Amino acid sequence: MRDHPRLPTSPGFWRSPLRGPWLTSVLGLVLLTGITVLFVTGLVSYAAYNPGLSPVNDQTPDKGLLGFYLFAWPTDPVWLYRLTQGTHVTLGITLIPVLLAKLWSVVPRLFELPPARSVAHALERVSLVLLVGGGLFEFTTGVLNVQLDYVFPGSFYPLHFYGAWVFFAAFVAHAALKAPAAVRTVRRRTAGRAGTAERPAAADAGTLVAPRPDPPTVSRRGPLGQVGGASLLLLVTTVGQSLGGPFRRTALLAPHGTADPGGGPNGFQINKTAGYAGITAADTHEDAWRLVVTGRTGAVRLSRAELLRLPQHSASLPIACVEGWSTADQWWRGVRLRDLAALAGYDGAPPDLFVESLQRHGAFRHAALRANQVADPRSLLAFQVNGEGLSPDHGYPARIIVPAAPGVLNTKWVSRLTFGDL
Ligand SMILES: Nc1nc2c(c(=O)[nH]1)N[C@H]1C(S)=C(S)[C@@H](COP(=O)(O)O)O[C@H]1N2
Ligand SMILES: [Mo]
């Protein structure tokens, strides 16, 4: 009779015949590509907020040297943030089964004794703590932010941002150590010398392959099928939120904004409703609401009627949220931001712009835009969408819409524009 070790630290405790270098290598190589894309699109997403511009945009004020790569976010192509952030969120969710399977495949190694055989081995194990901990942390905070809507009041960005750097540093070290062997393992198997793949001479195999495996119940490719199937299921129930339009309804796993926005010209996804933001009909009534525009020439107060007498322009632009959802292009109509800059005394190249709304509380009640965004002829203070006045939930009486920018910069219920270098 075989004895069954009770402690996970004894190799015999782990009995699945599926664990081995081949499975770990395939999953590792998928993550190598996927997590690199996640890291790059994540950094890009941070840059899109213009965090170097104003403290109100920057949710990680102590970024220090980590902001070395920031650049002026372009306004072309208009779907840029839809693509980068849609990729970030959709890919992150799709990779969850791969991440979990990868952890499952190496779990015996996490319990290995002695904890350290040498200084190098000790360092490797410490880096594994950062790798596994950092990976779980990044995926968890990301999913919570997408699913639960601001469970971290104001603090999601620093957590996810700093976590990303710690995780990616450990990830690069790990990949540099393991990727060459992983590639060899997968190649060997693909070349047909599979027979030896389960028990290769490589020292690595020792703790991955169960010394006394249970009899197999699925083929060795079985787990890949299951992981692939789970990932595919997550993909098809998420990606609709980034495609928008009719596909929005297929995004069963992306609950945000599924509150029915209604039909008609204003019938597209709503992030925060006017009610949620504390905007009342009295605040936005024609008699009460004025737009205050400040710049070189002091402050100008404009009523809605006066603004509608200024030259009106149109632009077809999407809204793309950090949460990964976006809308197809909507047809906006309003006054160009650069025309308002001219009104404030900036006739040539416009400066940066600080936008404030009627909203009194909440992180997104104000935002800073860069000069390149203000200068774009498609950047509007919009009064209409798809041929109709803005609905209260989409920002009546006026909202900002800027090409390629994250949704958070498209401030709704605007009350004040301050032009000047920030
Ligand atoms: N005043 C104000 N403007 C705001 C927000 C807000 O909370 N308050 N949310 C922003 C975010 S995060 C997004 S994604 C867009 C969504 O616009 P929509 O609700 O019209 O789709 O509005 C932006 N404008
Ligand atoms: Mo957003």
Tab-separated table of C-alpha atoms and ligand atoms in Angstrom:
chain	number	residue	atom	x	y	z
A	1	MET	CA	0.000	0.000	0.000
A	2	ARG	CA	1.231	3.441	-0.880
A	3	ASP	CA	1.436	5.983	1.876
A	4	HIS	CA	-0.080	9.382	1.195
A	5	PRO	CA	2.124	12.180	2.501
A	6	ARG	CA	0.067	14.752	4.376
A	7	LEU	CA	2.337	17.739	3.927
A	8	PRO	CA	2.603	19.735	0.725
A	9	THR	CA	6.303	20.057	1.401
A	10	SER	CA	6.844	16.412	0.577
A	11	PRO	CA	7.071	15.809	-3.167
A	12	GLY	CA	4.841	12.732	-2.966
A	13	PHE	CA	1.960	14.938	-1.838
A	14	TRP	CA	1.541	16.235	-5.407
A	15	ARG	CA	0.106	13.500	-7.571
A	16	SER	CA	-1.281	14.984	-10.759
A	17	PRO	CA	0.345	13.300	-13.756
A	18	LEU	CA	-0.288	16.469	-15.748
A	19	ARG	CA	2.339	18.616	-14.093
A	20	GLY	CA	5.633	18.791	-15.895
A	21	PRO	CA	8.011	21.095	-17.719
A	22	TRP	CA	6.060	20.987	-20.958
A	23	LEU	CA	2.771	22.310	-19.505
A	24	THR	CA	4.593	24.899	-17.394
A	25	SER	CA	6.632	26.023	-20.402
A	26	VAL	CA	3.666	26.434	-22.744
A	27	LEU	CA	1.705	28.427	-20.169
A	28	GLY	CA	4.811	30.445	-19.296
A	29	LEU	CA	5.425	31.424	-22.901
A	30	VAL	CA	1.798	32.526	-23.324
A	31	LEU	CA	2.158	34.692	-20.213
A	32	LEU	CA	5.497	36.047	-21.393
A	33	THR	CA	3.797	37.575	-24.409
A	34	GLY	CA	0.517	38.459	-22.733
A	35	ILE	CA	1.917	40.121	-19.637
A	36	THR	CA	4.362	42.162	-21.699
A	37	VAL	CA	1.413	43.526	-23.699
A	38	LEU	CA	-0.473	44.206	-20.447
A	39	PHE	CA	2.471	46.118	-19.014
A	40	VAL	CA	2.974	48.258	-22.103
A	41	THR	CA	-0.737	49.045	-22.563
A	42	GLY	CA	-0.945	49.823	-18.841
A	43	LEU	CA	1.900	52.339	-18.989
A	44	VAL	CA	0.346	53.827	-22.090
A	45	SER	CA	-2.975	54.165	-20.281
A	46	TYR	CA	-1.290	56.088	-17.505
A	47	ALA	CA	0.354	58.420	-20.034
A	48	ALA	CA	-3.043	59.072	-21.621
A	49	TYR	CA	-4.218	60.780	-18.421
A	50	ASN	CA	-1.650	63.580	-18.897
A	51	PRO	CA	-0.347	62.954	-15.376
A	52	GLY	CA	2.551	65.350	-15.874
A	53	LEU	CA	0.116	68.194	-16.457
A	54	SER	CA	-1.808	68.804	-13.271
A	55	PRO	CA	-2.181	67.164	-9.877
A	56	VAL	CA	-5.914	66.712	-10.544
A	57	ASN	CA	-5.124	64.272	-13.358
A	58	ASP	CA	-2.434	62.450	-11.444
A	59	GLN	CA	-3.608	59.710	-9.165
A	60	THR	CA	-0.003	58.737	-8.336
A	61	PRO	CA	1.620	61.999	-7.266
A	62	ASP	CA	4.770	60.315	-5.969
A	63	LYS	CA	5.567	58.489	-9.172
A	64	GLY	CA	9.028	60.083	-9.206
A	65	LEU	CA	11.370	58.389	-11.646
A	66	LEU	CA	8.652	55.980	-12.766
A	67	GLY	CA	7.171	58.801	-14.825
A	68	PHE	CA	10.325	59.007	-16.965
A	69	TYR	CA	8.583	57.798	-20.101
A	70	LEU	CA	5.525	60.094	-20.100
A	71	PHE	CA	4.702	61.842	-23.360
A	72	ALA	CA	2.026	64.131	-24.774
A	73	TRP	CA	-0.886	61.840	-25.618
A	74	PRO	CA	-1.831	62.272	-29.303
A	75	THR	CA	-5.326	62.994	-30.647
A	76	ASP	CA	-4.944	60.577	-33.587
A	77	PRO	CA	-6.248	58.058	-34.411
A	78	VAL	CA	-9.484	58.866	-32.568
A	79	TRP	CA	-9.878	55.208	-31.510
A	80	LEU	CA	-6.401	55.068	-29.950
A	81	TYR	CA	-7.501	54.759	-26.311
A	82	ARG	CA	-10.347	52.421	-27.274
A	83	LEU	CA	-7.698	50.119	-28.679
A	84	THR	CA	-5.027	50.367	-26.004
A	85	GLN	CA	-7.365	50.222	-23.023
A	86	GLY	CA	-9.758	47.725	-24.593
A	87	THR	CA	-6.726	45.495	-25.178
A	88	HIS	CA	-5.446	46.011	-21.643
A	89	VAL	CA	-8.701	45.068	-19.926
A	90	THR	CA	-9.858	42.338	-22.309
A	91	LEU	CA	-6.471	40.660	-22.435
A	92	GLY	CA	-6.077	40.889	-18.661
A	93	ILE	CA	-9.396	39.137	-18.109
A	94	THR	CA	-8.685	36.547	-20.806
A	95	LEU	CA	-5.343	35.645	-19.229
A	96	ILE	CA	-6.791	34.855	-15.785
A	97	PRO	CA	-7.201	31.106	-16.497
A	98	VAL	CA	-3.669	30.970	-17.921
A	99	LEU	CA	-2.250	32.644	-14.828
A	100	LEU	CA	-4.122	30.308	-12.491
A	101	ALA	CA	-3.103	27.240	-14.490
A	102	LYS	CA	0.504	28.360	-14.494
A	103	LEU	CA	0.428	28.746	-10.707
A	104	TRP	CA	-1.231	25.350	-10.382
A	105	SER	CA	1.452	23.768	-12.554
A	106	VAL	CA	4.292	25.016	-10.345
A	107	VAL	CA	2.608	24.839	-6.970
A	108	PRO	CA	4.755	21.939	-5.672
A	109	ARG	CA	7.770	24.138	-6.199
A	110	LEU	CA	6.365	26.857	-3.982
A	111	PHE	CA	6.412	24.379	-1.083
A	112	GLU	CA	9.901	23.073	-1.808
A	113	LEU	CA	12.226	22.382	1.137
A	114	PRO	CA	14.763	23.424	2.213
A	115	PRO	CA	13.580	26.998	1.594
A	116	ALA	CA	16.996	27.972	0.309
A	117	ARG	CA	19.905	25.818	-0.826
A	118	SER	CA	22.215	28.720	-1.619
A	119	VAL	CA	22.255	32.496	-1.773
A	120	ALA	CA	21.268	32.389	-5.434
A	121	HIS	CA	18.430	30.011	-4.676
A	122	ALA	CA	17.288	32.233	-1.804
A	123	LEU	CA	17.231	35.239	-4.118
A	124	GLU	CA	15.273	33.285	-6.681
A	125	ARG	CA	12.663	32.358	-4.091
A	126	VAL	CA	12.308	35.925	-2.873
A	127	SER	CA	11.763	37.008	-6.468
A	128	LEU	CA	9.067	34.322	-6.716
A	129	VAL	CA	7.205	35.904	-3.813
A	130	LEU	CA	7.204	39.222	-5.681
A	131	LEU	CA	6.269	37.455	-8.899
A	132	VAL	CA	3.361	35.401	-7.580
A	133	GLY	CA	2.216	38.041	-5.098
A	134	GLY	CA	2.605	40.839	-7.632
A	135	GLY	CA	0.782	38.904	-10.349
A	136	LEU	CA	-2.173	38.035	-8.123
A	137	PHE	CA	-2.256	41.605	-6.843
A	138	GLU	CA	-2.291	43.177	-10.321
A	139	PHE	CA	-4.964	40.863	-11.691
A	140	THR	CA	-7.108	41.241	-8.566
A	141	THR	CA	-6.941	45.035	-8.367
A	142	GLY	CA	-7.579	45.303	-12.103
A	143	VAL	CA	-10.630	43.054	-12.013
A	144	LEU	CA	-12.015	44.762	-8.917
A	145	ASN	CA	-11.697	48.157	-10.539
A	146	VAL	CA	-13.492	47.008	-13.662
A	147	GLN	CA	-16.178	45.048	-11.850
A	148	LEU	CA	-16.911	46.930	-8.677
A	149	ASP	CA	-16.464	50.502	-9.755
A	150	TYR	CA	-14.140	52.462	-7.567
A	151	VAL	CA	-13.863	50.184	-4.555
A	152	PHE	CA	-10.574	51.958	-3.994
A	153	PRO	CA	-11.619	55.578	-3.674
A	154	GLY	CA	-8.838	57.425	-5.419
A	155	SER	CA	-6.288	54.772	-4.615
A	156	PHE	CA	-6.658	52.190	-7.385
A	157	TYR	CA	-4.236	53.987	-9.679
A	158	PRO	CA	-1.255	54.147	-7.305
A	159	LEU	CA	-1.820	50.563	-6.173
A	160	HIS	CA	-2.082	49.189	-9.690
A	161	PHE	CA	0.733	51.411	-10.989
A	162	TYR	CA	3.333	50.678	-8.315
A	163	GLY	CA	2.252	47.055	-8.212
A	164	ALA	CA	2.841	46.841	-11.961
A	165	TRP	CA	6.446	47.973	-11.653
A	166	VAL	CA	7.219	45.565	-8.811
A	167	PHE	CA	5.496	42.707	-10.599
A	168	PHE	CA	7.102	43.433	-13.950
A	169	ALA	CA	10.595	43.702	-12.479
A	170	ALA	CA	10.184	40.248	-10.902
A	171	PHE	CA	8.610	39.028	-14.147
A	172	VAL	CA	11.562	40.161	-16.278
A	173	ALA	CA	14.034	38.479	-13.930
A	174	HIS	CA	11.987	35.286	-13.959
A	175	ALA	CA	11.572	35.307	-17.739
A	176	ALA	CA	15.300	35.866	-18.262
A	177	LEU	CA	16.016	32.821	-16.073
A	178	LYS	CA	13.340	30.517	-17.419
A	179	ALA	CA	12.372	31.491	-20.954
A	180	PRO	CA	15.327	29.856	-22.763
A	181	ALA	CA	14.649	26.477	-21.120
A	182	ALA	CA	10.917	26.858	-21.735
A	183	VAL	CA	11.503	27.462	-25.430
A	184	ARG	CA	13.768	24.388	-25.592
A	185	THR	CA	11.190	22.227	-23.809
A	186	VAL	CA	8.396	23.262	-26.151
A	187	ARG	CA	10.615	22.863	-29.238
A	188	ARG	CA	11.735	19.412	-28.202
A	189	ARG	CA	8.169	18.309	-27.807
A	190	THR	CA	7.082	19.867	-31.094
A	191	ALA	CA	9.968	18.144	-32.851
A	192	GLY	CA	8.452	14.821	-31.839
A	193	ARG	CA	10.877	13.824	-29.140
A	194	ALA	CA	8.019	13.974	-26.728
A	195	GLY	CA	8.719	10.665	-25.128
A	196	THR	CA	11.404	12.129	-22.982
A	197	ALA	CA	9.713	15.412	-22.262
A	198	GLU	CA	8.059	14.212	-19.068
A	199	ARG	CA	11.299	13.132	-17.543
A	200	PRO	CA	13.957	15.279	-19.061
A	201	ALA	CA	17.417	15.365	-17.668
A	202	ALA	CA	17.002	19.030	-16.789
A	203	ALA	CA	17.284	19.608	-13.065
A	204	ASP	CA	14.158	21.730	-13.379
A	205	ALA	CA	11.930	18.776	-13.922
A	206	GLY	CA	12.598	17.378	-10.478
A	207	THR	CA	9.975	19.213	-8.523
A	208	LEU	CA	7.428	19.644	-11.297
A	209	VAL	CA	6.889	16.019	-12.217
A	210	ALA	CA	5.089	13.998	-9.537
A	211	PRO	CA	7.397	11.207	-8.335
A	212	ARG	CA	4.412	8.919	-7.804
A	213	PRO	CA	1.691	10.213	-10.113
A	214	ASP	CA	-1.929	9.102	-9.999
A	215	PRO	CA	-3.130	7.395	-13.171
A	216	PRO	CA	-4.024	9.993	-15.814
A	217	THR	CA	-7.706	10.720	-16.491
A	218	VAL	CA	-7.165	13.163	-19.359
A	219	SER	CA	-4.492	13.461	-22.016
A	220	ARG	CA	-1.514	15.681	-21.387
A	221	ARG	CA	-2.981	18.246	-23.731
A	222	GLY	CA	-6.211	18.210	-21.738
A	223	PRO	CA	-5.306	21.078	-19.411
A	224	LEU	CA	-4.404	23.288	-22.355
A	225	GLY	CA	-7.831	22.666	-23.825
A	226	GLN	CA	-9.506	23.530	-20.551
A	227	VAL	CA	-7.468	26.679	-20.046
A	228	GLY	CA	-7.968	27.721	-23.663
A	229	GLY	CA	-11.694	27.071	-23.380
A	230	ALA	CA	-11.989	29.088	-20.179
A	231	SER	CA	-10.012	31.952	-21.691
A	232	LEU	CA	-12.148	31.905	-24.820
A	233	LEU	CA	-15.303	32.000	-22.717
A	234	LEU	CA	-13.998	35.022	-20.791
A	235	LEU	CA	-12.971	36.684	-24.039
A	236	VAL	CA	-16.350	36.363	-25.744
A	237	THR	CA	-18.240	37.497	-22.637
A	238	THR	CA	-16.014	40.571	-22.178
A	239	VAL	CA	-14.844	41.910	-25.518
A	240	GLY	CA	-18.285	43.254	-26.463
A	241	GLN	CA	-17.847	46.130	-24.043
A	242	SER	CA	-14.909	47.413	-26.067
A	243	LEU	CA	-16.571	46.827	-29.425
A	244	GLY	CA	-19.649	48.769	-28.343
A	245	GLY	CA	-22.901	49.096	-30.283
A	246	PRO	CA	-24.844	45.844	-30.588
A	247	PHE	CA	-21.927	43.846	-29.157
A	248	ARG	CA	-22.270	45.648	-25.830
A	249	ARG	CA	-25.029	43.240	-24.839
A	250	THR	CA	-22.744	40.216	-25.253
A	251	ALA	CA	-20.441	41.547	-22.523
A	252	LEU	CA	-22.085	39.535	-19.762
A	253	LEU	CA	-19.013	39.794	-17.553
A	254	ALA	CA	-18.735	43.552	-17.852
A	255	PRO	CA	-21.603	44.783	-15.740
A	256	HIS	CA	-20.749	48.472	-15.878
A	257	GLY	CA	-23.224	50.722	-17.530
A	258	THR	CA	-25.501	47.839	-18.348
A	259	ALA	CA	-28.163	49.980	-16.685
A	260	ASP	CA	-30.191	50.561	-19.810
A	261	PRO	CA	-29.181	53.926	-21.297
A	262	GLY	CA	-32.470	53.924	-23.239
A	263	GLY	CA	-32.842	54.331	-26.983
A	264	GLY	CA	-32.545	57.338	-29.238
A	265	PRO	CA	-29.611	59.657	-29.875
A	266	ASN	CA	-28.500	59.626	-26.216
A	267	GLY	CA	-28.884	55.843	-25.939
A	268	PHE	CA	-25.261	54.871	-25.351
A	269	GLN	CA	-23.407	53.850	-22.237
A	270	ILE	CA	-23.511	56.149	-19.221
A	271	ASN	CA	-20.748	56.128	-16.667
A	272	LYS	CA	-22.045	58.308	-13.793
A	273	THR	CA	-25.606	59.575	-13.934
A	274	ALA	CA	-26.492	63.178	-13.144
A	275	GLY	CA	-28.274	61.903	-10.035
A	276	TYR	CA	-25.189	60.063	-8.835
A	277	ALA	CA	-23.043	63.144	-9.398
A	278	GLY	CA	-25.509	65.337	-7.483
A	279	ILE	CA	-26.421	67.482	-10.504
A	280	THR	CA	-29.932	68.920	-10.182
A	281	ALA	CA	-32.265	70.423	-12.760
A	282	ALA	CA	-31.974	73.731	-10.890
A	283	ASP	CA	-28.155	73.712	-11.412
A	284	THR	CA	-28.440	73.216	-15.150
A	285	HIS	CA	-31.521	75.347	-15.868
A	286	GLU	CA	-30.984	77.886	-18.680
A	287	ASP	CA	-31.555	80.791	-16.275
A	288	ALA	CA	-29.037	79.546	-13.726
A	289	TRP	CA	-26.248	77.943	-15.731
A	290	ARG	CA	-23.395	80.078	-17.036
A	291	LEU	CA	-20.070	78.992	-18.474
A	292	VAL	CA	-17.167	80.956	-17.042
A	293	VAL	CA	-14.201	81.169	-19.440
A	294	THR	CA	-10.971	82.561	-18.026
A	295	GLY	CA	-7.668	83.276	-19.726
A	296	ARG	CA	-5.421	86.210	-20.579
A	297	THR	CA	-8.318	88.600	-20.805
A	298	GLY	CA	-10.034	87.932	-17.484
A	299	ALA	CA	-13.307	86.067	-17.039
A	300	VAL	CA	-16.200	85.914	-19.511
A	301	ARG	CA	-19.621	84.536	-18.506
A	302	LEU	CA	-21.656	82.953	-21.272
A	303	SER	CA	-25.225	81.660	-21.270
A	304	ARG	CA	-26.214	78.606	-23.245
A	305	ALA	CA	-27.977	80.789	-25.820
A	306	GLU	CA	-24.822	82.882	-26.284
A	307	LEU	CA	-22.689	79.773	-26.699
A	308	LEU	CA	-25.075	78.371	-29.302
A	309	ARG	CA	-24.649	81.566	-31.335
A	310	LEU	CA	-20.882	80.903	-31.651
A	311	PRO	CA	-19.740	78.841	-34.674
A	312	GLN	CA	-20.822	75.214	-34.129
A	313	HIS	CA	-18.689	72.314	-35.376
A	314	SER	CA	-19.122	68.544	-35.509
A	315	ALA	CA	-16.888	65.577	-34.767
A	316	SER	CA	-17.453	61.821	-34.730
A	317	LEU	CA	-15.720	60.531	-31.634
A	318	PRO	CA	-16.010	57.582	-29.259
A	319	ILE	CA	-15.983	57.524	-25.469
A	320	ALA	CA	-13.444	55.042	-24.112
A	321	CYS	CA	-13.265	54.412	-20.376
A	322	VAL	CA	-10.317	53.127	-18.342
A	323	GLU	CA	-12.610	50.252	-17.346
A	324	GLY	CA	-12.260	48.901	-20.867
A	325	TRP	CA	-15.706	49.709	-22.224
A	326	SER	CA	-16.098	52.098	-25.084
A	327	THR	CA	-18.767	53.316	-27.451
A	328	ALA	CA	-18.702	53.399	-31.207
A	329	ASP	CA	-18.240	56.917	-32.610
A	330	GLN	CA	-20.990	59.349	-31.630
A	331	TRP	CA	-21.692	62.493	-33.610
A	332	TRP	CA	-21.006	65.460	-31.346
A	333	ARG	CA	-21.745	69.106	-32.046
A	334	GLY	CA	-20.591	72.189	-30.180
A	335	VAL	CA	-18.000	74.943	-29.937
A	336	ARG	CA	-14.333	74.230	-30.631
A	337	LEU	CA	-12.127	74.446	-27.569
A	338	ARG	CA	-9.617	76.462	-29.574
A	339	ASP	CA	-12.327	79.018	-30.441
A	340	LEU	CA	-13.045	79.377	-26.727
A	341	ALA	CA	-9.290	79.795	-26.151
A	342	ALA	CA	-9.340	82.646	-28.679
A	343	LEU	CA	-12.223	84.180	-26.734
A	344	ALA	CA	-10.008	84.025	-23.650
A	345	GLY	CA	-7.252	85.933	-25.421
A	346	TYR	CA	-5.237	83.123	-27.025
A	347	ASP	CA	-5.377	83.877	-30.737
A	348	GLY	CA	-2.418	81.825	-31.864
A	349	ALA	CA	-1.578	78.389	-30.517
A	350	PRO	CA	-3.898	77.636	-27.589
A	351	PRO	CA	-2.469	76.755	-24.151
A	352	ASP	CA	-3.454	73.951	-21.744
A	353	LEU	CA	-6.936	73.948	-20.290
A	354	PHE	CA	-8.328	73.243	-16.853
A	355	VAL	CA	-11.958	72.086	-16.951
A	356	GLU	CA	-14.317	72.182	-13.968
A	357	SER	CA	-17.866	70.879	-13.680
A	358	LEU	CA	-20.893	71.630	-11.534
A	359	GLN	CA	-20.163	68.487	-9.573
A	360	ARG	CA	-18.970	69.243	-6.051
A	361	HIS	CA	-17.455	65.916	-5.013
A	362	GLY	CA	-15.753	63.050	-6.790
A	363	ALA	CA	-12.406	62.487	-8.447
A	364	PHE	CA	-13.625	63.122	-11.996
A	365	ARG	CA	-15.362	66.448	-11.479
A	366	HIS	CA	-12.412	68.265	-13.078
A	367	ALA	CA	-9.618	67.485	-15.530
A	368	ALA	CA	-6.666	69.081	-17.293
A	369	LEU	CA	-6.185	68.941	-21.061
A	370	ARG	CA	-2.934	69.501	-22.910
A	371	ALA	CA	-2.415	72.215	-25.496
A	372	ASN	CA	-2.291	69.643	-28.328
A	373	GLN	CA	-5.729	68.389	-27.280
A	374	VAL	CA	-7.152	71.911	-27.060
A	375	ALA	CA	-5.739	72.758	-30.503
A	376	ASP	CA	-7.369	69.804	-32.279
A	377	PRO	CA	-10.325	71.068	-34.357
A	378	ARG	CA	-12.359	68.034	-33.247
A	379	SER	CA	-12.045	68.899	-29.550
A	380	LEU	CA	-15.395	70.390	-28.568
A	381	LEU	CA	-17.431	71.776	-25.772
A	382	ALA	CA	-20.423	69.768	-26.968
A	383	PHE	CA	-24.085	70.699	-26.562
A	384	GLN	CA	-25.510	68.018	-28.815
A	385	VAL	CA	-24.947	64.370	-29.560
A	386	ASN	CA	-26.289	62.483	-32.556
A	387	GLY	CA	-28.440	65.444	-33.535
A	388	GLU	CA	-30.165	65.976	-30.184
A	389	GLY	CA	-29.422	68.019	-27.057
A	390	LEU	CA	-27.271	66.206	-24.481
A	391	SER	CA	-29.318	64.269	-21.944
A	392	PRO	CA	-28.774	65.097	-18.267
A	393	ASP	CA	-26.797	61.868	-17.808
A	394	HIS	CA	-24.478	62.591	-20.747
A	395	GLY	CA	-23.576	66.013	-19.374
A	396	TYR	CA	-26.298	68.598	-20.152
A	397	PRO	CA	-25.860	71.521	-20.634
A	398	ALA	CA	-22.292	71.061	-21.945
A	399	ARG	CA	-19.527	68.503	-21.902
A	400	ILE	CA	-15.983	68.130	-23.181
A	401	ILE	CA	-15.202	65.652	-25.938
A	402	VAL	CA	-11.594	65.178	-27.095
A	403	PRO	CA	-10.353	62.710	-29.737
A	404	ALA	CA	-8.408	59.634	-28.533
A	405	ALA	CA	-8.537	60.707	-24.876
A	406	PRO	CA	-9.604	58.489	-21.960
A	407	GLY	CA	-13.253	59.016	-21.006
A	408	VAL	CA	-12.269	60.562	-17.707
A	409	LEU	CA	-10.970	63.647	-19.552
A	410	ASN	CA	-14.380	64.165	-21.216
A	411	THR	CA	-15.834	66.150	-18.338
A	412	LYS	CA	-19.633	66.380	-18.152
A	413	TRP	CA	-21.764	69.268	-16.742
A	414	VAL	CA	-18.967	71.754	-17.455
A	415	SER	CA	-19.165	75.073	-15.625
A	416	ARG	CA	-15.722	76.648	-15.934
A	417	LEU	CA	-12.850	76.657	-18.420
A	418	THR	CA	-9.490	78.120	-17.422
A	419	PHE	CA	-6.990	78.516	-20.257
A	420	GLY	CA	-3.292	78.910	-19.470
A	421	ASP	CA	-0.132	76.851	-19.263
A	422	LEU	CA	-0.407	74.233	-16.543
B	1	LIG	N1	-18.302	65.756	-14.106
B	1	LIG	C1	-17.976	64.487	-14.434
B	1	LIG	N2	-17.599	64.212	-15.697
B	1	LIG	C2	-17.271	62.953	-16.062
B	1	LIG	C3	-17.285	61.894	-15.109
B	1	LIG	C4	-17.677	62.203	-13.783
B	1	LIG	O1	-17.731	61.338	-12.893
B	1	LIG	N3	-18.024	63.511	-13.488
B	1	LIG	N4	-16.898	60.624	-15.492
B	1	LIG	C5	-15.961	60.560	-16.634
B	1	LIG	C6	-15.710	59.193	-17.083
B	1	LIG	S1	-14.720	58.246	-16.086
B	1	LIG	C7	-16.168	58.733	-18.289
B	1	LIG	S2	-15.726	57.202	-18.849
B	1	LIG	C8	-17.066	59.561	-19.143
B	1	LIG	C9	-18.295	58.770	-19.535
B	1	LIG	O2	-19.183	59.558	-20.285
B	1	LIG	P1	-20.680	59.071	-20.516
B	1	LIG	O3	-21.282	58.779	-19.168
B	1	LIG	O4	-21.376	60.178	-21.231
B	1	LIG	O5	-20.594	57.840	-21.368
B	1	LIG	O6	-17.456	60.754	-18.478
B	1	LIG	C10	-16.440	61.425	-17.798
B	1	LIG	N5	-16.904	62.703	-17.355
B	2	MO	MO	-14.241	56.351	-17.199
